[in-house]
PDB file of C-alpha atoms and ligand atoms in Angstrom:
ATOM      1  CA  MET S   1     -53.612  86.697 105.892  1.00  0.00           C
ATOM      2  CA  ALA S   2     -55.753  85.214 108.693  1.00  0.00           C
ATOM      3  CA  VAL S   3     -55.407  86.773 112.148  1.00  0.00           C
ATOM      4  CA  SER S   4     -54.431  83.379 113.635  1.00  0.00           C
ATOM      5  CA  THR S   5     -51.570  83.127 111.101  1.00  0.00           C
ATOM      6  CA  GLN S   6     -50.389  86.630 111.957  1.00  0.00           C
ATOM      7  CA  ILE S   7     -50.433  85.791 115.682  1.00  0.00           C
ATOM      8  CA  LYS S   8     -48.464  82.607 114.995  1.00  0.00           C
ATOM      9  CA  ILE S   9     -45.807  84.555 113.073  1.00  0.00           C
ATOM     10  CA  ILE S  10     -45.523  87.154 115.845  1.00  0.00           C
ATOM     11  CA  LEU S  11     -45.113  84.401 118.458  1.00  0.00           C
ATOM     12  CA  ILE S  12     -42.480  82.577 116.372  1.00  0.00           C
ATOM     13  CA  ARG S  13     -40.465  85.749 115.793  1.00  0.00           C
ATOM     14  CA  PHE S  14     -40.766  86.805 119.433  1.00  0.00           C
ATOM     15  CA  ALA S  15     -39.688  83.358 120.712  1.00  0.00           C
ATOM     16  CA  SER S  16     -36.736  83.264 118.315  1.00  0.00           C
ATOM     17  CA  MET S  17     -35.234  86.314 120.057  1.00  0.00           C
ATOM     18  CA  PHE S  18     -34.438  83.956 122.942  1.00  0.00           C
ATOM     19  CA  CYS S  19     -33.065  81.183 120.692  1.00  0.00           C
ATOM     20  CA  CYS S  20     -29.595  81.067 119.220  1.00  0.00           C
ATOM     21  CA  SER S  21     -29.549  77.412 118.355  1.00  0.00           C
ATOM     22  CA  LYS S  22     -27.989  75.878 115.297  1.00  0.00           C
ATOM     23  CA  LYS S  23     -29.322  72.433 116.121  1.00  0.00           C
ATOM     24  CA  SER S  24     -30.148  70.264 113.123  1.00  0.00           C
ATOM     25  CA  LYS S  25     -33.699  70.511 111.903  1.00  0.00           C
ATOM     26  CA  ALA S  26     -36.073  68.942 109.369  1.00  0.00           C
ATOM     27  CA  ILE S  27     -38.268  71.327 107.390  1.00  0.00           C
ATOM     28  CA  PHE S  28     -40.997  70.622 104.840  1.00  0.00           C
ATOM     29  CA  TYR S  29     -43.014  71.947 101.926  1.00  0.00           C
ATOM     30  CA  HIS S  30     -45.810  70.673  99.693  1.00  0.00           C
ATOM     31  CA  ASP S  31     -44.750  71.887  96.253  1.00  0.00           C
ATOM     32  CA  ILE S  32     -42.906  74.589  94.318  1.00  0.00           C
ATOM     33  CA  HIS S  33     -44.202  76.549  91.335  1.00  0.00           C
ATOM     34  CA  SER S  34     -43.008  79.035  88.736  1.00  0.00           C
ATOM     35  CA  ASP S  35     -45.946  79.884  86.451  1.00  0.00           C
ATOM     36  CA  GLN S  36     -48.468  77.083  87.034  1.00  0.00           C
ATOM     37  CA  ARG S  37     -49.564  76.204  90.573  1.00  0.00           C
ATOM     38  CA  PHE S  38     -50.815  72.662  91.284  1.00  0.00           C
ATOM     39  CA  THR S  39     -51.913  73.187  94.903  1.00  0.00           C
ATOM     40  CA  ASN S  40     -52.635  76.221  97.049  1.00  0.00           C
ATOM     41  CA  MET S  41     -49.994  74.878  99.462  1.00  0.00           C
ATOM     42  CA  SER S  42     -47.273  75.506  96.866  1.00  0.00           C
ATOM     43  CA  THR S  43     -44.250  77.756  97.450  1.00  0.00           C
ATOM     44  CA  SER S  44     -43.001  80.055  94.689  1.00  0.00           C
ATOM     45  CA  VAL S  45     -39.619  79.137  93.259  1.00  0.00           C
ATOM     46  CA  GLU S  46     -38.478  82.631  94.192  1.00  0.00           C
ATOM     47  CA  LEU S  47     -39.326  82.167  97.905  1.00  0.00           C
ATOM     48  CA  PHE S  48     -37.919  78.624  97.904  1.00  0.00           C
ATOM     49  CA  LYS S  49     -34.591  79.880  96.521  1.00  0.00           C
ATOM     50  CA  LYS S  50     -34.571  82.590  99.186  1.00  0.00           C
ATOM     51  CA  HIS S  51     -34.994  79.917 101.903  1.00  0.00           C
ATOM     52  CA  ILE S  52     -32.064  77.929 100.524  1.00  0.00           C
ATOM     53  CA  GLN S  53     -29.931  81.069 100.452  1.00  0.00           C
ATOM     54  CA  ILE S  54     -30.836  81.826 104.103  1.00  0.00           C
ATOM     55  CA  ILE S  55     -30.013  78.244 105.160  1.00  0.00           C
ATOM     56  CA  ARG S  56     -26.614  78.437 103.478  1.00  0.00           C
ATOM     57  CA  GLU S  57     -25.811  81.931 104.739  1.00  0.00           C
ATOM     58  CA  SER S  58     -26.632  80.812 108.276  1.00  0.00           C
ATOM     59  CA  GLY S  59     -23.915  78.182 107.979  1.00  0.00           C
ATOM     60  CA  HIS S  60     -26.142  75.109 107.805  1.00  0.00           C
ATOM     61  CA  GLU S  61     -25.581  72.375 105.258  1.00  0.00           C
ATOM     62  CA  ILE S  62     -28.517  70.705 103.510  1.00  0.00           C
ATOM     63  CA  VAL S  63     -28.256  66.927 103.726  1.00  0.00           C
ATOM     64  CA  SER S  64     -30.331  63.922 102.697  1.00  0.00           C
ATOM     65  CA  LYS S  65     -30.092  62.406 106.187  1.00  0.00           C
ATOM     66  CA  ILE S  66     -29.217  64.379 109.293  1.00  0.00           C
ATOM     67  CA  SER S  67     -26.304  62.768 111.117  1.00  0.00           C
ATOM     68  CA  LYS S  68     -24.967  65.606 113.267  1.00  0.00           C
ATOM     69  CA  GLU S  69     -26.523  67.272 116.299  1.00  0.00           C
ATOM     70  CA  THR S  70     -25.958  70.738 114.836  1.00  0.00           C
ATOM     71  CA  GLY S  71     -25.655  72.546 111.528  1.00  0.00           C
ATOM     72  CA  GLN S  72     -27.703  70.283 109.270  1.00  0.00           C
ATOM     73  CA  ILE S  73     -31.056  70.752 107.549  1.00  0.00           C
ATOM     74  CA  GLU S  74     -33.160  68.040 105.948  1.00  0.00           C
ATOM     75  CA  ILE S  75     -35.815  69.092 103.409  1.00  0.00           C
ATOM     76  CA  SER S  76     -38.915  67.128 102.494  1.00  0.00           C
ATOM     77  CA  PHE S  77     -41.954  67.553 100.263  1.00  0.00           C
ATOM     78  CA  ASP S  78     -45.303  65.917 101.047  1.00  0.00           C
ATOM     79  CA  ASP S  79     -47.926  64.567  98.616  1.00  0.00           C
ATOM     80  CA  ALA S  80     -45.802  64.542  95.395  1.00  0.00           C
ATOM     81  CA  TYR S  81     -47.502  67.371  93.543  1.00  0.00           C
ATOM     82  CA  LEU S  82     -46.555  67.959  89.934  1.00  0.00           C
ATOM     83  CA  GLY S  83     -44.799  71.305  90.467  1.00  0.00           C
ATOM     84  CA  LEU S  84     -41.780  69.593  91.968  1.00  0.00           C
ATOM     85  CA  TYR S  85     -41.366  67.500  88.823  1.00  0.00           C
ATOM     86  CA  CYS S  86     -41.934  70.485  86.503  1.00  0.00           C
ATOM     87  CA  ASN S  87     -39.407  72.590  88.439  1.00  0.00           C
ATOM     88  CA  PHE S  88     -36.890  69.873  89.179  1.00  0.00           C
ATOM     89  CA  ASN S  89     -34.275  71.942  87.325  1.00  0.00           C
ATOM     90  CA  VAL S  90     -34.431  74.319  90.333  1.00  0.00           C
ATOM     91  CA  ILE S  91     -33.593  71.463  92.725  1.00  0.00           C
ATOM     92  CA  LYS S  92     -30.704  70.433  90.455  1.00  0.00           C
ATOM     93  CA  GLU S  93     -29.466  73.992  90.074  1.00  0.00           C
ATOM     94  CA  LEU S  94     -29.493  74.479  93.868  1.00  0.00           C
ATOM     95  CA  ASP S  95     -27.994  70.991  94.264  1.00  0.00           C
ATOM     96  CA  ILE S  96     -30.076  70.084  97.306  1.00  0.00           C
ATOM     97  CA  PRO S  97     -31.092  66.606  98.422  1.00  0.00           C
ATOM     98  CA  ILE S  98     -34.791  66.228  99.149  1.00  0.00           C
ATOM     99  CA  GLN S  99     -37.040  63.543 100.535  1.00  0.00           C
ATOM    100  CA  LEU S 100     -40.332  63.113  98.718  1.00  0.00           C
ATOM    101  CA  PHE S 101     -43.247  61.617 100.670  1.00  0.00           C
ATOM    102  CA  VAL S 102     -45.528  59.925  98.154  1.00  0.00           C
ATOM    103  CA  VAL S 103     -49.163  58.890  98.572  1.00  0.00           C
ATOM    104  CA  SER S 104     -49.026  55.738  96.459  1.00  0.00           C
ATOM    105  CA  SER S 105     -52.626  55.797  95.186  1.00  0.00           C
ATOM    106  CA  PHE S 106     -52.273  59.494  94.175  1.00  0.00           C
ATOM    107  CA  LEU S 107     -49.715  58.599  91.505  1.00  0.00           C
ATOM    108  CA  GLU S 108     -52.396  58.631  88.819  1.00  0.00           C
ATOM    109  CA  LYS S 109     -54.324  61.590  90.211  1.00  0.00           C
ATOM    110  CA  ASP S 110     -54.572  65.033  88.567  1.00  0.00           C
ATOM    111  CA  ASN S 111     -51.921  67.570  89.597  1.00  0.00           C
ATOM    112  CA  HIS S 112     -49.695  64.816  91.019  1.00  0.00           C
ATOM    113  CA  ILE S 113     -46.511  63.177  89.799  1.00  0.00           C
ATOM    114  CA  ASN S 114     -47.296  59.962  87.898  1.00  0.00           C
ATOM    115  CA  LYS S 115     -45.428  56.635  88.004  1.00  0.00           C
ATOM    116  CA  THR S 116     -43.246  57.373  84.956  1.00  0.00           C
ATOM    117  CA  GLN S 117     -42.248  60.767  86.354  1.00  0.00           C
ATOM    118  CA  LEU S 118     -41.535  59.259  89.767  1.00  0.00           C
ATOM    119  CA  LEU S 119     -39.269  56.640  88.194  1.00  0.00           C
ATOM    120  CA  GLU S 120     -37.453  59.444  86.382  1.00  0.00           C
ATOM    121  CA  LEU S 121     -37.000  61.444  89.621  1.00  0.00           C
ATOM    122  CA  ASN S 122     -35.848  58.313  91.423  1.00  0.00           C
ATOM    123  CA  LYS S 123     -32.812  58.147  89.122  1.00  0.00           C
ATOM    124  CA  SER S 124     -31.519  61.390  90.611  1.00  0.00           C
ATOM    125  CA  ASP S 125     -29.104  61.147  93.540  1.00  0.00           C
ATOM    126  CA  LEU S 126     -30.857  64.186  95.001  1.00  0.00           C
ATOM    127  CA  ILE S 127     -34.131  62.342  95.629  1.00  0.00           C
ATOM    128  CA  THR S 128     -35.121  59.901  98.359  1.00  0.00           C
ATOM    129  CA  ILE S 129     -38.642  58.556  97.982  1.00  0.00           C
ATOM    130  CA  SER S 130     -40.589  57.667 101.104  1.00  0.00           C
ATOM    131  CA  SER S 131     -44.157  56.842 102.068  1.00  0.00           C
ATOM    132  CA  HIS S 132     -47.037  59.156 102.868  1.00  0.00           C
ATOM    133  CA  THR S 133     -49.476  56.172 103.110  1.00  0.00           C
ATOM    134  CA  ASN S 134     -51.603  54.584 100.413  1.00  0.00           C
ATOM    135  CA  SER S 135     -54.516  57.030 100.269  1.00  0.00           C
ATOM    136  CA  HIS S 136     -53.792  59.850 102.761  1.00  0.00           C
ATOM    137  CA  LYS S 137     -56.299  58.660 105.389  1.00  0.00           C
ATOM    138  CA  ILE S 138     -55.875  60.288 108.793  1.00  0.00           C
ATOM    139  CA  LEU S 139     -54.086  57.506 110.666  1.00  0.00           C
ATOM    140  CA  SER S 140     -55.353  58.447 114.116  1.00  0.00           C
ATOM    141  CA  GLU S 141     -58.954  58.276 112.925  1.00  0.00           C
ATOM    142  CA  ILE S 142     -59.008  54.782 111.404  1.00  0.00           C
ATOM    143  CA  ASP S 143     -59.051  51.278 112.875  1.00  0.00           C
ATOM    144  CA  ALA S 144     -55.900  49.205 113.273  1.00  0.00           C
ATOM    145  CA  GLU S 145     -56.603  46.984 110.273  1.00  0.00           C
ATOM    146  CA  THR S 146     -57.113  49.927 107.887  1.00  0.00           C
ATOM    147  CA  CYS S 147     -54.021  51.637 109.273  1.00  0.00           C
ATOM    148  CA  ARG S 148     -51.944  48.511 108.688  1.00  0.00           C
ATOM    149  CA  PHE S 149     -53.256  48.319 105.105  1.00  0.00           C
ATOM    150  CA  GLU S 150     -52.434  52.004 104.442  1.00  0.00           C
ATOM    151  CA  LEU S 151     -48.867  51.569 105.663  1.00  0.00           C
ATOM    152  CA  THR S 152     -48.147  48.130 104.161  1.00  0.00           C
ATOM    153  CA  GLU S 153     -49.713  48.786 100.757  1.00  0.00           C
ATOM    154  CA  SER S 154     -47.782  52.012 100.278  1.00  0.00           C
ATOM    155  CA  LYS S 155     -44.423  50.547 101.362  1.00  0.00           C
ATOM    156  CA  LYS S 156     -44.872  47.448  99.185  1.00  0.00           C
ATOM    157  CA  GLY S 157     -46.150  49.407  96.166  1.00  0.00           C
ATOM    158  CA  LEU S 158     -43.319  51.940  96.232  1.00  0.00           C
ATOM    159  CA  GLU S 159     -40.656  49.307  96.864  1.00  0.00           C
ATOM    160  CA  GLU S 160     -41.872  47.238  93.901  1.00  0.00           C
ATOM    161  CA  LEU S 161     -42.106  50.250  91.613  1.00  0.00           C
ATOM    162  CA  LEU S 162     -38.742  51.752  92.556  1.00  0.00           C
ATOM    163  CA  ASP S 163     -36.854  48.578  93.377  1.00  0.00           C
ATOM    164  CA  THR S 164     -35.501  50.102  96.568  1.00  0.00           C
ATOM    165  CA  GLU S 165     -36.282  49.925 100.273  1.00  0.00           C
ATOM    166  CA  VAL S 166     -38.751  52.432 101.713  1.00  0.00           C
ATOM    167  CA  ASN S 167     -38.093  52.968 105.416  1.00  0.00           C
ATOM    168  CA  SER S 168     -39.557  56.371 106.198  1.00  0.00           C
ATOM    169  CA  LEU S 169     -43.134  57.500 106.596  1.00  0.00           C
ATOM    170  CA  CYS S 170     -44.818  60.801 107.214  1.00  0.00           C
ATOM    171  CA  PHE S 171     -48.268  61.049 108.747  1.00  0.00           C
ATOM    172  CA  PRO S 172     -51.095  62.593 106.659  1.00  0.00           C
ATOM    173  CA  GLU S 173     -51.985  65.995 108.134  1.00  0.00           C
ATOM    174  CA  GLY S 174     -49.302  65.213 110.721  1.00  0.00           C
ATOM    175  CA  LYS S 175     -51.880  63.310 112.788  1.00  0.00           C
ATOM    176  CA  PHE S 176     -51.008  60.143 114.686  1.00  0.00           C
ATOM    177  CA  ASN S 177     -51.425  58.261 117.957  1.00  0.00           C
ATOM    178  CA  ASN S 178     -49.820  55.370 119.851  1.00  0.00           C
ATOM    179  CA  GLN S 179     -51.558  52.812 117.621  1.00  0.00           C
ATOM    180  CA  THR S 180     -50.080  54.511 114.526  1.00  0.00           C
ATOM    181  CA  ILE S 181     -46.550  54.353 115.947  1.00  0.00           C
ATOM    182  CA  LYS S 182     -46.922  50.702 116.955  1.00  0.00           C
ATOM    183  CA  ILE S 183     -48.215  49.604 113.535  1.00  0.00           C
ATOM    184  CA  ALA S 184     -45.639  51.707 111.658  1.00  0.00           C
ATOM    185  CA  ASN S 185     -42.877  50.004 113.666  1.00  0.00           C
ATOM    186  CA  GLU S 186     -44.341  46.553 112.963  1.00  0.00           C
ATOM    187  CA  VAL S 187     -44.603  47.296 109.226  1.00  0.00           C
ATOM    188  CA  GLY S 188     -40.926  48.291 109.194  1.00  0.00           C
ATOM    189  CA  TYR S 189     -40.765  52.082 109.109  1.00  0.00           C
ATOM    190  CA  GLU S 190     -37.597  53.148 110.908  1.00  0.00           C
ATOM    191  CA  LYS S 191     -38.385  56.857 110.767  1.00  0.00           C
ATOM    192  CA  LYS S 192     -41.804  58.401 111.225  1.00  0.00           C
ATOM    193  CA  TYR S 193     -42.032  62.125 110.446  1.00  0.00           C
ATOM    194  CA  SER S 194     -44.605  64.208 112.280  1.00  0.00           C
ATOM    195  CA  SER S 195     -45.455  67.870 111.717  1.00  0.00           C
ATOM    196  CA  LEU S 196     -44.632  68.840 115.290  1.00  0.00           C
ATOM    197  CA  PRO S 197     -42.065  71.638 115.341  1.00  0.00           C
ATOM    198  CA  GLY S 198     -38.766  70.755 116.990  1.00  0.00           C
ATOM    199  CA  PHE S 199     -35.135  69.854 116.454  1.00  0.00           C
ATOM    200  CA  TYR S 200     -34.304  66.609 114.673  1.00  0.00           C
ATOM    201  CA  PHE S 201     -32.778  64.774 117.607  1.00  0.00           C
ATOM    202  CA  ASP S 202     -35.403  66.052 120.017  1.00  0.00           C
ATOM    203  CA  GLU S 203     -37.710  63.151 119.067  1.00  0.00           C
ATOM    204  CA  PHE S 204     -41.367  62.987 120.090  1.00  0.00           C
ATOM    205  CA  THR S 205     -40.797  59.349 120.945  1.00  0.00           C
ATOM    206  CA  GLN S 206     -38.242  56.930 119.580  1.00  0.00           C
ATOM    207  CA  GLY S 207     -38.178  57.136 115.790  1.00  0.00           C
ATOM    208  CA  VAL S 208     -40.854  59.859 115.592  1.00  0.00           C
ATOM    209  CA  LYS S 209     -39.189  62.936 114.164  1.00  0.00           C
ATOM    210  CA  LYS S 210     -40.282  66.539 114.449  1.00  0.00           C
ATOM    211  CA  ARG S 211     -40.503  68.745 111.347  1.00  0.00           C
ATOM    212  CA  SER S 212     -41.320  72.380 110.749  1.00  0.00           C
ATOM    213  CA  LEU S 213     -43.675  73.482 107.980  1.00  0.00           C
ATOM    214  CA  VAL S 214     -42.088  76.475 106.229  1.00  0.00           C
ATOM    215  CA  GLN S 215     -43.942  76.693 102.908  1.00  0.00           C
ATOM    216  CA  PHE S 216     -45.198  80.278 103.287  1.00  0.00           C
ATOM    217  CA  ALA S 217     -42.555  81.667 105.670  1.00  0.00           C
ATOM    218  CA  ARG S 218     -41.228  85.058 104.597  1.00  0.00           C
ATOM    219  CA  GLU S 219     -37.580  85.889 105.274  1.00  0.00           C
ATOM    220  CA  LYS S 220     -37.790  86.934 108.953  1.00  0.00           C
ATOM    221  CA  GLU S 221     -40.202  84.158 109.906  1.00  0.00           C
ATOM    222  CA  PHE S 222     -38.019  81.583 108.152  1.00  0.00           C
ATOM    223  CA  LYS S 223     -34.903  82.768 109.998  1.00  0.00           C
ATOM    224  CA  ALA S 224     -36.865  82.585 113.276  1.00  0.00           C
ATOM    225  CA  ILE S 225     -37.989  79.005 112.508  1.00  0.00           C
ATOM    226  CA  LEU S 226     -34.420  77.876 111.745  1.00  0.00           C
ATOM    227  CA  LYS S 227     -33.420  79.044 115.220  1.00  0.00           C
ATOM    228  CA  GLY S 228     -36.325  77.139 116.812  1.00  0.00           C
ATOM    229  CA  GLY S 229     -38.763  80.018 117.311  1.00  0.00           C
ATOM    230  CA  ASP S 230     -41.643  77.809 116.175  1.00  0.00           C
ATOM    231  CA  HIS S 231     -41.092  75.433 119.091  1.00  0.00           C
ATOM    232  CA  ILE S 232     -43.227  77.821 121.129  1.00  0.00           C
ATOM    233  CA  LEU S 233     -46.183  76.267 119.251  1.00  0.00           C
ATOM    234  CA  SER S 234     -45.233  72.679 120.177  1.00  0.00           C
ATOM    235  CA  LEU S 235     -47.924  72.143 122.768  1.00  0.00           C
ATOM    236  CA  TRP S 236     -50.620  73.583 120.505  1.00  0.00           C
ATOM    237  CA  TYR S 237     -49.514  71.267 117.658  1.00  0.00           C
ATOM    238  CA  LYS S 238     -49.330  68.296 120.003  1.00  0.00           C
ATOM    239  CA  LEU S 239     -52.924  68.824 121.129  1.00  0.00           C
ATOM    240  CA  LYS S 240     -54.002  69.128 117.492  1.00  0.00           C
ATOM    241  CA  HIS S 241     -51.987  66.227 116.062  1.00  0.00           C
ATOM    242  CA  PHE S 242     -51.529  63.536 118.709  1.00  0.00           C
ATOM    243  CA  LYS S 243     -54.813  61.876 119.648  1.00  0.00           C
TER     244      LYS S 243
HETATM  245 ZN1   ZN F   1     -50.120  65.134 102.928  1.00  0.00          ZN
END
C-alpha cells in the first residue's frame, strides 16, 4: 500500500474519532468481483458484503434516492464494468438499490457491460441507470462545445436505449468546474455527483452532490468514512477536482 494511502487512512480514522454523525451519505465503487476481475478498481464480493453488513448494523438504510437528512446511504457504481453484471446475484441477494453511472460509448468496450446486458439490468427495480458522459473525457479540461456534446450525447443515447429519463450525471475522475455545472444544468441534469467527500445534503453548490469513494476501505476505515471521517480530506480533493 502506498505511503500516501496509509496517511489518508490514518487521517480519516483519526478525524472520525471526533465525528458521531449519522447524516445521509452517498458512497461509490467501480466494480465487484468474485473470481474474475475486470478492473483493478474492483472490490471483492466479500469486502462489498462486509460494507453492506456494517451499513445495516450501524442503523442506516440503503435507498435508491436519499430523502432524509439522516440515516440513509445511496450506493453508486461508476463506469459499468462487467463484474457488476456477472455478480448481480449478489446485489439481488443483498437486496440493495444501486445507481449505475454508464459511459455510453464504453457499452461495446472490453470488460464493460454491453447494451443487451444493460437492458437486462434495467429491468430490475434495484437499478437506476445514469450518465457518466459519452466517452469519459475530463470535463474541466475540454472546451464548452465538446463538454455539451459529451453530456447531451450520453443522455440522449441512454434515454433512447432504455426508454426512460436520465437526470443524473457523475463527473469522470470527479473533475469539474463552473462551466461543467452550467452546461450540465442546461442539458437537463438535475443531480451532478462529484467525488468530493461529504454528506449528501451538504452540497458543493446547488445540485452538485458529494460522494465518498469506498472501494478499498477495510472495516475500520469504512466505519470511519460512514461517520464523516473522510471529510478531513475535502480541501485536498477540492484543489484536485475543481478547476
Ligand atoms: Zn469513471
